[in-house]
Structure formats: C-alpha cells, structure tokens
Amino acid sequence: MTSSPAGRGRPRDERSHAAITQAAAELIVESGYAAMSIGAVAARAGVGKDTIYRRWSGKPELVYEAVFTAADTTDLPDTGTLEGDLTTVVQSLIEEFSQPEAAAAIPGLLADFAADPELRATIRSRFLQPAKERLIEVFDRAGQRGETGAEVPVDLVLDTLAGAVFFHLGIIGEQPGPDLARRLAAMIAKGIEVR
C-alpha cells in the first residue's frame, strides 16, 4: 500500500515508469519472482537497465511498487461514515492482494524483506509511511463527525486492516467472501468509536 514518492536520481519519465512497472507485473505472473530479472523487465519495457536502477534499488523495490501500490493511488473514499470509508479502503486492498501478480510476488518479497533490514526500512519509508499519511484524512473526517476521539492509533488501525487482508489472501490463501471488507471495517469502526 502506498503512493509512489519521488524515486532516486533524475526526474522520471512517466511513460517509462509505467512501462517498467507494467513489465515487472507481467513478468512476475509469467515467470515467477525468483526467475524475473531486471534485464527481462528492461527488455520488455524498452528501456536500459540503468533506467531501472536510477529509480529502484533492485528487484524487490521494483516489484513492490509494481504490484502493491495501486490501492494507494486511487481517490480517498468519502462515504460519510468511517465504516463506509474503511470498507472502501479494505476492498481496494482485497482487490490488490487478489491479483495474480500479488500471489506470485508475496513469497519472494517476504524472503527478501526478512533477509534485508535496509530493504524493509526503504519499503517502510518510501511506500508504507506515505500511504498511511494519505489515509489519515479518513480518520480526520471521522473525528470531525464525532465518530472517533482524538487518540485513534491510526498506524495500528491501518496495520490491522492490511494485516487481516494479507493473512487471508497471502498466507492462508483464502478467497475473500463478498462481505469481508465490510466485516473488517465494521469491527475496526466499532472498536475505535467514541463511547
């Protein structure tokens, strides 16, 4: 989950960026995470490997952005209730984690994250933190409507929602029922509502 902050190096060409992330997502599905290479992505995207390395530190960072940032670029929901907004957010995560490229990427990414603390820090700062900061608006609106108090642990709430989706789809491989997003959102909204 995240919006894509400015990468490394010179300003990026949006067409090249889109071609690279699309090529990475396609190749993950076609060849799997382990077999996918930066060279193959560069060839499919019609760019040089240097172009990729100017924007991403390597395969894990590129794959993460290509596969797990779509939900972070959609418009923030404003349904009029915290539960409605969270349902929309969770549904976006479910859709993102349900894609074939997500299923293909998760095992390799988890292994790379476990082996590389610097990579974990990069993913947290470059992708996850901006995504969380973007969603604070949902909680600010809920507070203004009187649905929540001022001390809502937004980071923990978002981790709980994303973790539940990740566990359902990425770990146990359970296909979500049609009401999973609503049920998770209702549990969270009820748990943090003003009493």
JSON list of C-alpha atoms in Angstrom, two decimals:
[
{"chain": "A", "resi": 1, "resn": "MET", "atom": "CA", "xyz": [0.00, 0.00, 0.00]},
{"chain": "A", "resi": 2, "resn": "THR", "atom": "CA", "xyz": [1.38, 3.38, -0.99]},
{"chain": "A", "resi": 3, "resn": "SER", "atom": "CA", "xyz": [1.66, 6.28, -3.24]},
{"chain": "A", "resi": 4, "resn": "SER", "atom": "CA", "xyz": [4.87, 6.43, -5.18]},
{"chain": "A", "resi": 5, "resn": "PRO", "atom": "CA", "xyz": [7.08, 9.17, -3.81]},
{"chain": "A", "resi": 6, "resn": "ALA", "atom": "CA", "xyz": [9.88, 10.64, -5.83]},
{"chain": "A", "resi": 7, "resn": "GLY", "atom": "CA", "xyz": [12.42, 7.97, -6.63]},
{"chain": "A", "resi": 8, "resn": "ARG", "atom": "CA", "xyz": [16.15, 8.12, -6.83]},
{"chain": "A", "resi": 9, "resn": "GLY", "atom": "CA", "xyz": [18.09, 10.10, -9.42]},
{"chain": "A", "resi": 10, "resn": "ARG", "atom": "CA", "xyz": [16.71, 12.42, -12.06]},
{"chain": "A", "resi": 11, "resn": "PRO", "atom": "CA", "xyz": [13.00, 13.18, -12.55]},
{"chain": "A", "resi": 12, "resn": "ARG", "atom": "CA", "xyz": [11.27, 10.22, -14.09]},
{"chain": "A", "resi": 13, "resn": "ASP", "atom": "CA", "xyz": [9.56, 9.95, -17.43]},
{"chain": "A", "resi": 14, "resn": "GLU", "atom": "CA", "xyz": [6.04, 8.81, -16.54]},
{"chain": "A", "resi": 15, "resn": "ARG", "atom": "CA", "xyz": [5.72, 6.71, -19.71]},
{"chain": "A", "resi": 16, "resn": "SER", "atom": "CA", "xyz": [8.92, 4.82, -18.94]},
{"chain": "A", "resi": 17, "resn": "HIS", "atom": "CA", "xyz": [7.86, 4.43, -15.32]},
{"chain": "A", "resi": 18, "resn": "ALA", "atom": "CA", "xyz": [4.50, 2.96, -16.35]},
{"chain": "A", "resi": 19, "resn": "ALA", "atom": "CA", "xyz": [6.13, 0.66, -18.93]},
{"chain": "A", "resi": 20, "resn": "ILE", "atom": "CA", "xyz": [8.63, -0.61, -16.35]},
{"chain": "A", "resi": 21, "resn": "THR", "atom": "CA", "xyz": [6.07, -1.29, -13.62]},
{"chain": "A", "resi": 22, "resn": "GLN", "atom": "CA", "xyz": [3.71, -2.95, -16.12]},
{"chain": "A", "resi": 23, "resn": "ALA", "atom": "CA", "xyz": [6.53, -5.14, -17.44]},
{"chain": "A", "resi": 24, "resn": "ALA", "atom": "CA", "xyz": [7.50, -6.13, -13.91]},
{"chain": "A", "resi": 25, "resn": "ALA", "atom": "CA", "xyz": [3.92, -7.07, -13.00]},
{"chain": "A", "resi": 26, "resn": "GLU", "atom": "CA", "xyz": [3.52, -9.11, -16.19]},
{"chain": "A", "resi": 27, "resn": "LEU", "atom": "CA", "xyz": [6.83, -10.94, -15.77]},
{"chain": "A", "resi": 28, "resn": "ILE", "atom": "CA", "xyz": [6.07, -11.81, -12.15]},
{"chain": "A", "resi": 29, "resn": "VAL", "atom": "CA", "xyz": [2.99, -13.69, -13.32]},
{"chain": "A", "resi": 30, "resn": "GLU", "atom": "CA", "xyz": [4.71, -15.27, -16.32]},
{"chain": "A", "resi": 31, "resn": "SER", "atom": "CA", "xyz": [7.99, -16.38, -14.78]},
{"chain": "A", "resi": 32, "resn": "GLY", "atom": "CA", "xyz": [7.60, -16.02, -11.02]},
{"chain": "A", "resi": 33, "resn": "TYR", "atom": "CA", "xyz": [9.50, -13.82, -8.62]},
{"chain": "A", "resi": 34, "resn": "ALA", "atom": "CA", "xyz": [12.73, -15.81, -8.46]},
{"chain": "A", "resi": 35, "resn": "ALA", "atom": "CA", "xyz": [13.12, -16.08, -12.24]},
{"chain": "A", "resi": 36, "resn": "MET", "atom": "CA", "xyz": [12.17, -12.48, -13.01]},
{"chain": "A", "resi": 37, "resn": "SER", "atom": "CA", "xyz": [15.19, -10.28, -13.71]},
{"chain": "A", "resi": 38, "resn": "ILE", "atom": "CA", "xyz": [15.82, -6.57, -14.11]},
{"chain": "A", "resi": 39, "resn": "GLY", "atom": "CA", "xyz": [17.24, -7.36, -17.57]},
{"chain": "A", "resi": 40, "resn": "ALA", "atom": "CA", "xyz": [13.98, -9.01, -18.64]},
{"chain": "A", "resi": 41, "resn": "VAL", "atom": "CA", "xyz": [11.96, -6.09, -17.29]},
{"chain": "A", "resi": 42, "resn": "ALA", "atom": "CA", "xyz": [14.18, -3.61, -19.13]},
{"chain": "A", "resi": 43, "resn": "ALA", "atom": "CA", "xyz": [13.86, -5.54, -22.40]},
{"chain": "A", "resi": 44, "resn": "ARG", "atom": "CA", "xyz": [10.07, -5.77, -22.15]},
{"chain": "A", "resi": 45, "resn": "ALA", "atom": "CA", "xyz": [9.71, -2.10, -21.15]},
{"chain": "A", "resi": 46, "resn": "GLY", "atom": "CA", "xyz": [12.07, -0.95, -23.91]},
{"chain": "A", "resi": 47, "resn": "VAL", "atom": "CA", "xyz": [14.48, 0.79, -21.54]},
{"chain": "A", "resi": 48, "resn": "GLY", "atom": "CA", "xyz": [18.03, 0.21, -20.37]},
{"chain": "A", "resi": 49, "resn": "LYS", "atom": "CA", "xyz": [18.78, -1.48, -17.05]},
{"chain": "A", "resi": 50, "resn": "ASP", "atom": "CA", "xyz": [20.37, 1.78, -15.87]},
{"chain": "A", "resi": 51, "resn": "THR", "atom": "CA", "xyz": [16.98, 3.48, -16.26]},
{"chain": "A", "resi": 52, "resn": "ILE", "atom": "CA", "xyz": [15.51, 0.98, -13.81]},
{"chain": "A", "resi": 53, "resn": "TYR", "atom": "CA", "xyz": [18.38, 1.20, -11.34]},
{"chain": "A", "resi": 54, "resn": "ARG", "atom": "CA", "xyz": [18.08, 5.01, -11.29]},
{"chain": "A", "resi": 55, "resn": "ARG", "atom": "CA", "xyz": [14.54, 4.62, -9.89]},
{"chain": "A", "resi": 56, "resn": "TRP", "atom": "CA", "xyz": [14.67, 1.41, -7.82]},
{"chain": "A", "resi": 57, "resn": "SER", "atom": "CA", "xyz": [17.44, -0.17, -5.77]},
{"chain": "A", "resi": 58, "resn": "GLY", "atom": "CA", "xyz": [16.69, -3.59, -7.22]},
{"chain": "A", "resi": 59, "resn": "LYS", "atom": "CA", "xyz": [14.07, -6.21, -7.95]},
{"chain": "A", "resi": 60, "resn": "PRO", "atom": "CA", "xyz": [12.27, -6.24, -4.57]},
{"chain": "A", "resi": 61, "resn": "GLU", "atom": "CA", "xyz": [11.64, -2.50, -4.53]},
{"chain": "A", "resi": 62, "resn": "LEU", "atom": "CA", "xyz": [10.51, -2.50, -8.18]},
{"chain": "A", "resi": 63, "resn": "VAL", "atom": "CA", "xyz": [8.20, -5.48, -7.66]},
{"chain": "A", "resi": 64, "resn": "TYR", "atom": "CA", "xyz": [6.70, -3.96, -4.53]},
{"chain": "A", "resi": 65, "resn": "GLU", "atom": "CA", "xyz": [5.84, -0.75, -6.34]},
{"chain": "A", "resi": 66, "resn": "ALA", "atom": "CA", "xyz": [4.60, -2.55, -9.46]},
{"chain": "A", "resi": 67, "resn": "VAL", "atom": "CA", "xyz": [2.33, -4.91, -7.53]},
{"chain": "A", "resi": 68, "resn": "PHE", "atom": "CA", "xyz": [1.31, -3.31, -4.24]},
{"chain": "A", "resi": 69, "resn": "THR", "atom": "CA", "xyz": [0.70, 0.38, -4.80]},
{"chain": "A", "resi": 70, "resn": "ALA", "atom": "CA", "xyz": [-2.46, 0.53, -6.93]},
{"chain": "A", "resi": 71, "resn": "ALA", "atom": "CA", "xyz": [-4.73, 0.99, -3.89]},
{"chain": "A", "resi": 72, "resn": "ASP", "atom": "CA", "xyz": [-2.62, 3.94, -2.83]},
{"chain": "A", "resi": 73, "resn": "THR", "atom": "CA", "xyz": [-3.22, 5.97, -5.96]},
{"chain": "A", "resi": 74, "resn": "THR", "atom": "CA", "xyz": [-7.00, 5.79, -6.01]},
{"chain": "A", "resi": 75, "resn": "ASP", "atom": "CA", "xyz": [-9.12, 8.64, -4.71]},
{"chain": "A", "resi": 76, "resn": "LEU", "atom": "CA", "xyz": [-9.69, 8.59, -0.97]},
{"chain": "A", "resi": 77, "resn": "PRO", "atom": "CA", "xyz": [-13.18, 7.41, -0.13]},
{"chain": "A", "resi": 78, "resn": "ASP", "atom": "CA", "xyz": [-15.68, 9.82, 1.40]},
{"chain": "A", "resi": 79, "resn": "THR", "atom": "CA", "xyz": [-18.86, 7.86, 2.05]},
{"chain": "A", "resi": 80, "resn": "GLY", "atom": "CA", "xyz": [-19.95, 9.95, 5.01]},
{"chain": "A", "resi": 81, "resn": "THR", "atom": "CA", "xyz": [-19.07, 7.33, 7.64]},
{"chain": "A", "resi": 82, "resn": "LEU", "atom": "CA", "xyz": [-15.84, 5.85, 8.95]},
{"chain": "A", "resi": 83, "resn": "GLU", "atom": "CA", "xyz": [-17.19, 2.34, 8.42]},
{"chain": "A", "resi": 84, "resn": "GLY", "atom": "CA", "xyz": [-18.09, 3.11, 4.82]},
{"chain": "A", "resi": 85, "resn": "ASP", "atom": "CA", "xyz": [-14.71, 4.70, 4.14]},
{"chain": "A", "resi": 86, "resn": "LEU", "atom": "CA", "xyz": [-12.83, 1.79, 5.73]},
{"chain": "A", "resi": 87, "resn": "THR", "atom": "CA", "xyz": [-14.92, -0.70, 3.76]},
{"chain": "A", "resi": 88, "resn": "THR", "atom": "CA", "xyz": [-13.80, 1.01, 0.55]},
{"chain": "A", "resi": 89, "resn": "VAL", "atom": "CA", "xyz": [-10.15, 1.07, 1.68]},
{"chain": "A", "resi": 90, "resn": "VAL", "atom": "CA", "xyz": [-10.22, -2.62, 2.64]},
{"chain": "A", "resi": 91, "resn": "GLN", "atom": "CA", "xyz": [-11.97, -3.59, -0.59]},
{"chain": "A", "resi": 92, "resn": "SER", "atom": "CA", "xyz": [-9.15, -1.87, -2.52]},
{"chain": "A", "resi": 93, "resn": "LEU", "atom": "CA", "xyz": [-6.59, -3.88, -0.55]},
{"chain": "A", "resi": 94, "resn": "ILE", "atom": "CA", "xyz": [-8.50, -7.11, -1.19]},
{"chain": "A", "resi": 95, "resn": "GLU", "atom": "CA", "xyz": [-8.57, -6.40, -4.91]},
{"chain": "A", "resi": 96, "resn": "GLU", "atom": "CA", "xyz": [-4.85, -5.60, -4.92]},
{"chain": "A", "resi": 97, "resn": "PHE", "atom": "CA", "xyz": [-3.89, -8.74, -2.96]},
{"chain": "A", "resi": 98, "resn": "SER", "atom": "CA", "xyz": [-6.21, -10.89, -5.12]},
{"chain": "A", "resi": 99, "resn": "GLN", "atom": "CA", "xyz": [-4.34, -10.13, -8.34]},
{"chain": "A", "resi": 100, "resn": "PRO", "atom": "CA", "xyz": [-2.22, -12.95, -9.83]},
{"chain": "A", "resi": 101, "resn": "GLU", "atom": "CA", "xyz": [0.90, -10.80, -9.63]},
{"chain": "A", "resi": 102, "resn": "ALA", "atom": "CA", "xyz": [0.43, -10.38, -5.87]},
{"chain": "A", "resi": 103, "resn": "ALA", "atom": "CA", "xyz": [0.18, -14.13, -5.33]},
{"chain": "A", "resi": 104, "resn": "ALA", "atom": "CA", "xyz": [3.33, -14.62, -7.41]},
{"chain": "A", "resi": 105, "resn": "ALA", "atom": "CA", "xyz": [5.28, -11.84, -5.67]},
{"chain": "A", "resi": 106, "resn": "ILE", "atom": "CA", "xyz": [4.47, -12.37, -1.99]},
{"chain": "A", "resi": 107, "resn": "PRO", "atom": "CA", "xyz": [6.70, -15.37, -1.19]},
{"chain": "A", "resi": 108, "resn": "GLY", "atom": "CA", "xyz": [9.81, -13.88, -2.81]},
{"chain": "A", "resi": 109, "resn": "LEU", "atom": "CA", "xyz": [9.23, -10.43, -1.36]},
{"chain": "A", "resi": 110, "resn": "LEU", "atom": "CA", "xyz": [8.76, -11.85, 2.14]},
{"chain": "A", "resi": 111, "resn": "ALA", "atom": "CA", "xyz": [12.04, -13.75, 1.85]},
{"chain": "A", "resi": 112, "resn": "ASP", "atom": "CA", "xyz": [13.88, -10.67, 0.61]},
{"chain": "A", "resi": 113, "resn": "PHE", "atom": "CA", "xyz": [12.37, -8.48, 3.34]},
{"chain": "A", "resi": 114, "resn": "ALA", "atom": "CA", "xyz": [13.34, -10.99, 6.02]},
{"chain": "A", "resi": 115, "resn": "ALA", "atom": "CA", "xyz": [16.92, -11.10, 4.77]},
{"chain": "A", "resi": 116, "resn": "ASP", "atom": "CA", "xyz": [17.48, -7.37, 4.30]},
{"chain": "A", "resi": 117, "resn": "PRO", "atom": "CA", "xyz": [16.72, -4.85, 7.07]},
{"chain": "A", "resi": 118, "resn": "GLU", "atom": "CA", "xyz": [17.74, -1.97, 4.80]},
{"chain": "A", "resi": 119, "resn": "LEU", "atom": "CA", "xyz": [15.17, -3.06, 2.21]},
{"chain": "A", "resi": 120, "resn": "ARG", "atom": "CA", "xyz": [12.47, -3.23, 4.90]},
{"chain": "A", "resi": 121, "resn": "ALA", "atom": "CA", "xyz": [13.37, 0.30, 6.00]},
{"chain": "A", "resi": 122, "resn": "THR", "atom": "CA", "xyz": [13.21, 1.53, 2.40]},
{"chain": "A", "resi": 123, "resn": "ILE", "atom": "CA", "xyz": [9.79, -0.03, 1.81]},
{"chain": "A", "resi": 124, "resn": "ARG", "atom": "CA", "xyz": [8.51, 1.44, 5.08]},
{"chain": "A", "resi": 125, "resn": "SER", "atom": "CA", "xyz": [9.76, 4.95, 4.38]},
{"chain": "A", "resi": 126, "resn": "ARG", "atom": "CA", "xyz": [9.24, 5.14, 0.62]},
{"chain": "A", "resi": 127, "resn": "PHE", "atom": "CA", "xyz": [5.90, 3.36, 0.33]},
{"chain": "A", "resi": 128, "resn": "LEU", "atom": "CA", "xyz": [4.13, 2.40, 3.54]},
{"chain": "A", "resi": 129, "resn": "GLN", "atom": "CA", "xyz": [4.52, 5.62, 5.52]},
{"chain": "A", "resi": 130, "resn": "PRO", "atom": "CA", "xyz": [3.28, 7.91, 2.73]},
{"chain": "A", "resi": 131, "resn": "ALA", "atom": "CA", "xyz": [0.31, 5.57, 2.21]},
{"chain": "A", "resi": 132, "resn": "LYS", "atom": "CA", "xyz": [-0.58, 5.75, 5.89]},
{"chain": "A", "resi": 133, "resn": "GLU", "atom": "CA", "xyz": [-0.18, 9.53, 5.95]},
{"chain": "A", "resi": 134, "resn": "ARG", "atom": "CA", "xyz": [-2.54, 9.76, 2.97]},
{"chain": "A", "resi": 135, "resn": "LEU", "atom": "CA", "xyz": [-5.21, 7.76, 4.83]},
{"chain": "A", "resi": 136, "resn": "ILE", "atom": "CA", "xyz": [-5.09, 9.97, 7.91]},
{"chain": "A", "resi": 137, "resn": "GLU", "atom": "CA", "xyz": [-7.64, 12.19, 6.16]},
{"chain": "A", "resi": 138, "resn": "VAL", "atom": "CA", "xyz": [-10.21, 9.37, 6.50]},
{"chain": "A", "resi": 139, "resn": "PHE", "atom": "CA", "xyz": [-9.71, 9.39, 10.28]},
{"chain": "A", "resi": 140, "resn": "ASP", "atom": "CA", "xyz": [-9.62, 13.18, 10.49]},
{"chain": "A", "resi": 141, "resn": "ARG", "atom": "CA", "xyz": [-13.05, 13.34, 8.83]},
{"chain": "A", "resi": 142, "resn": "ALA", "atom": "CA", "xyz": [-14.37, 10.65, 11.19]},
{"chain": "A", "resi": 143, "resn": "GLY", "atom": "CA", "xyz": [-13.13, 12.70, 14.14]},
{"chain": "A", "resi": 144, "resn": "GLN", "atom": "CA", "xyz": [-14.82, 15.83, 12.79]},
{"chain": "A", "resi": 145, "resn": "ARG", "atom": "CA", "xyz": [-18.09, 13.89, 12.51]},
{"chain": "A", "resi": 146, "resn": "GLY", "atom": "CA", "xyz": [-17.70, 12.74, 16.13]},
{"chain": "A", "resi": 147, "resn": "GLU", "atom": "CA", "xyz": [-17.23, 9.08, 15.24]},
{"chain": "A", "resi": 148, "resn": "THR", "atom": "CA", "xyz": [-13.79, 8.79, 16.85]},
{"chain": "A", "resi": 149, "resn": "GLY", "atom": "CA", "xyz": [-11.76, 10.52, 19.51]},
{"chain": "A", "resi": 150, "resn": "ALA", "atom": "CA", "xyz": [-8.51, 12.34, 19.02]},
{"chain": "A", "resi": 151, "resn": "GLU", "atom": "CA", "xyz": [-6.32, 9.48, 20.20]},
{"chain": "A", "resi": 152, "resn": "VAL", "atom": "CA", "xyz": [-7.04, 6.91, 17.48]},
{"chain": "A", "resi": 153, "resn": "PRO", "atom": "CA", "xyz": [-3.86, 4.87, 16.80]},
{"chain": "A", "resi": 154, "resn": "VAL", "atom": "CA", "xyz": [-4.11, 5.30, 13.03]},
{"chain": "A", "resi": 155, "resn": "ASP", "atom": "CA", "xyz": [-0.91, 3.34, 12.29]},
{"chain": "A", "resi": 156, "resn": "LEU", "atom": "CA", "xyz": [-2.15, 0.38, 14.32]},
{"chain": "A", "resi": 157, "resn": "VAL", "atom": "CA", "xyz": [-5.63, 0.51, 12.75]},
{"chain": "A", "resi": 158, "resn": "LEU", "atom": "CA", "xyz": [-4.18, 0.51, 9.24]},
{"chain": "A", "resi": 159, "resn": "ASP", "atom": "CA", "xyz": [-1.72, -2.27, 10.12]},
{"chain": "A", "resi": 160, "resn": "THR", "atom": "CA", "xyz": [-4.62, -4.31, 11.49]},
{"chain": "A", "resi": 161, "resn": "LEU", "atom": "CA", "xyz": [-6.69, -3.90, 8.33]},
{"chain": "A", "resi": 162, "resn": "ALA", "atom": "CA", "xyz": [-3.81, -4.58, 5.93]},
{"chain": "A", "resi": 163, "resn": "GLY", "atom": "CA", "xyz": [-2.61, -7.47, 8.10]},
{"chain": "A", "resi": 164, "resn": "ALA", "atom": "CA", "xyz": [-6.02, -9.14, 8.09]},
{"chain": "A", "resi": 165, "resn": "VAL", "atom": "CA", "xyz": [-6.25, -8.88, 4.31]},
{"chain": "A", "resi": 166, "resn": "PHE", "atom": "CA", "xyz": [-2.68, -10.11, 3.87]},
{"chain": "A", "resi": 167, "resn": "PHE", "atom": "CA", "xyz": [-3.26, -13.05, 6.21]},
{"chain": "A", "resi": 168, "resn": "HIS", "atom": "CA", "xyz": [-6.49, -14.10, 4.46]},
{"chain": "A", "resi": 169, "resn": "LEU", "atom": "CA", "xyz": [-5.15, -13.88, 0.92]},
{"chain": "A", "resi": 170, "resn": "GLY", "atom": "CA", "xyz": [-1.37, -14.07, 1.15]},
{"chain": "A", "resi": 171, "resn": "ILE", "atom": "CA", "xyz": [-0.76, -16.56, 3.93]},
{"chain": "A", "resi": 172, "resn": "ILE", "atom": "CA", "xyz": [-3.69, -18.97, 4.08]},
{"chain": "A", "resi": 173, "resn": "GLY", "atom": "CA", "xyz": [-4.83, -18.36, 0.51]},
{"chain": "A", "resi": 174, "resn": "GLU", "atom": "CA", "xyz": [-8.46, -18.00, 1.49]},
{"chain": "A", "resi": 175, "resn": "GLN", "atom": "CA", "xyz": [-10.58, -16.31, -1.13]},
{"chain": "A", "resi": 176, "resn": "PRO", "atom": "CA", "xyz": [-12.46, -13.44, 0.47]},
{"chain": "A", "resi": 177, "resn": "GLY", "atom": "CA", "xyz": [-16.20, -13.64, 0.81]},
{"chain": "A", "resi": 178, "resn": "PRO", "atom": "CA", "xyz": [-18.25, -10.79, -0.63]},
{"chain": "A", "resi": 179, "resn": "ASP", "atom": "CA", "xyz": [-18.61, -9.18, 2.78]},
{"chain": "A", "resi": 180, "resn": "LEU", "atom": "CA", "xyz": [-15.03, -9.47, 4.12]},
{"chain": "A", "resi": 181, "resn": "ALA", "atom": "CA", "xyz": [-14.25, -5.78, 3.60]},
{"chain": "A", "resi": 182, "resn": "ARG", "atom": "CA", "xyz": [-17.48, -4.71, 5.30]},
{"chain": "A", "resi": 183, "resn": "ARG", "atom": "CA", "xyz": [-16.98, -7.07, 8.25]},
{"chain": "A", "resi": 184, "resn": "LEU", "atom": "CA", "xyz": [-13.37, -5.96, 8.86]},
{"chain": "A", "resi": 185, "resn": "ALA", "atom": "CA", "xyz": [-14.32, -2.30, 8.56]},
{"chain": "A", "resi": 186, "resn": "ALA", "atom": "CA", "xyz": [-17.26, -2.75, 10.94]},
{"chain": "A", "resi": 187, "resn": "MET", "atom": "CA", "xyz": [-15.05, -4.44, 13.57]},
{"chain": "A", "resi": 188, "resn": "ILE", "atom": "CA", "xyz": [-12.48, -1.66, 13.41]},
{"chain": "A", "resi": 189, "resn": "ALA", "atom": "CA", "xyz": [-15.01, 1.18, 13.33]},
{"chain": "A", "resi": 190, "resn": "LYS", "atom": "CA", "xyz": [-16.85, -0.30, 16.33]},
{"chain": "A", "resi": 191, "resn": "GLY", "atom": "CA", "xyz": [-13.59, -0.78, 18.20]},
{"chain": "A", "resi": 192, "resn": "ILE", "atom": "CA", "xyz": [-12.46, 2.83, 17.87]},
{"chain": "A", "resi": 193, "resn": "GLU", "atom": "CA", "xyz": [-15.81, 4.64, 18.00]},
{"chain": "A", "resi": 194, "resn": "VAL", "atom": "CA", "xyz": [-16.45, 7.28, 20.64]},
{"chain": "A", "resi": 195, "resn": "ARG", "atom": "CA", "xyz": [-18.24, 5.71, 23.61]}
]
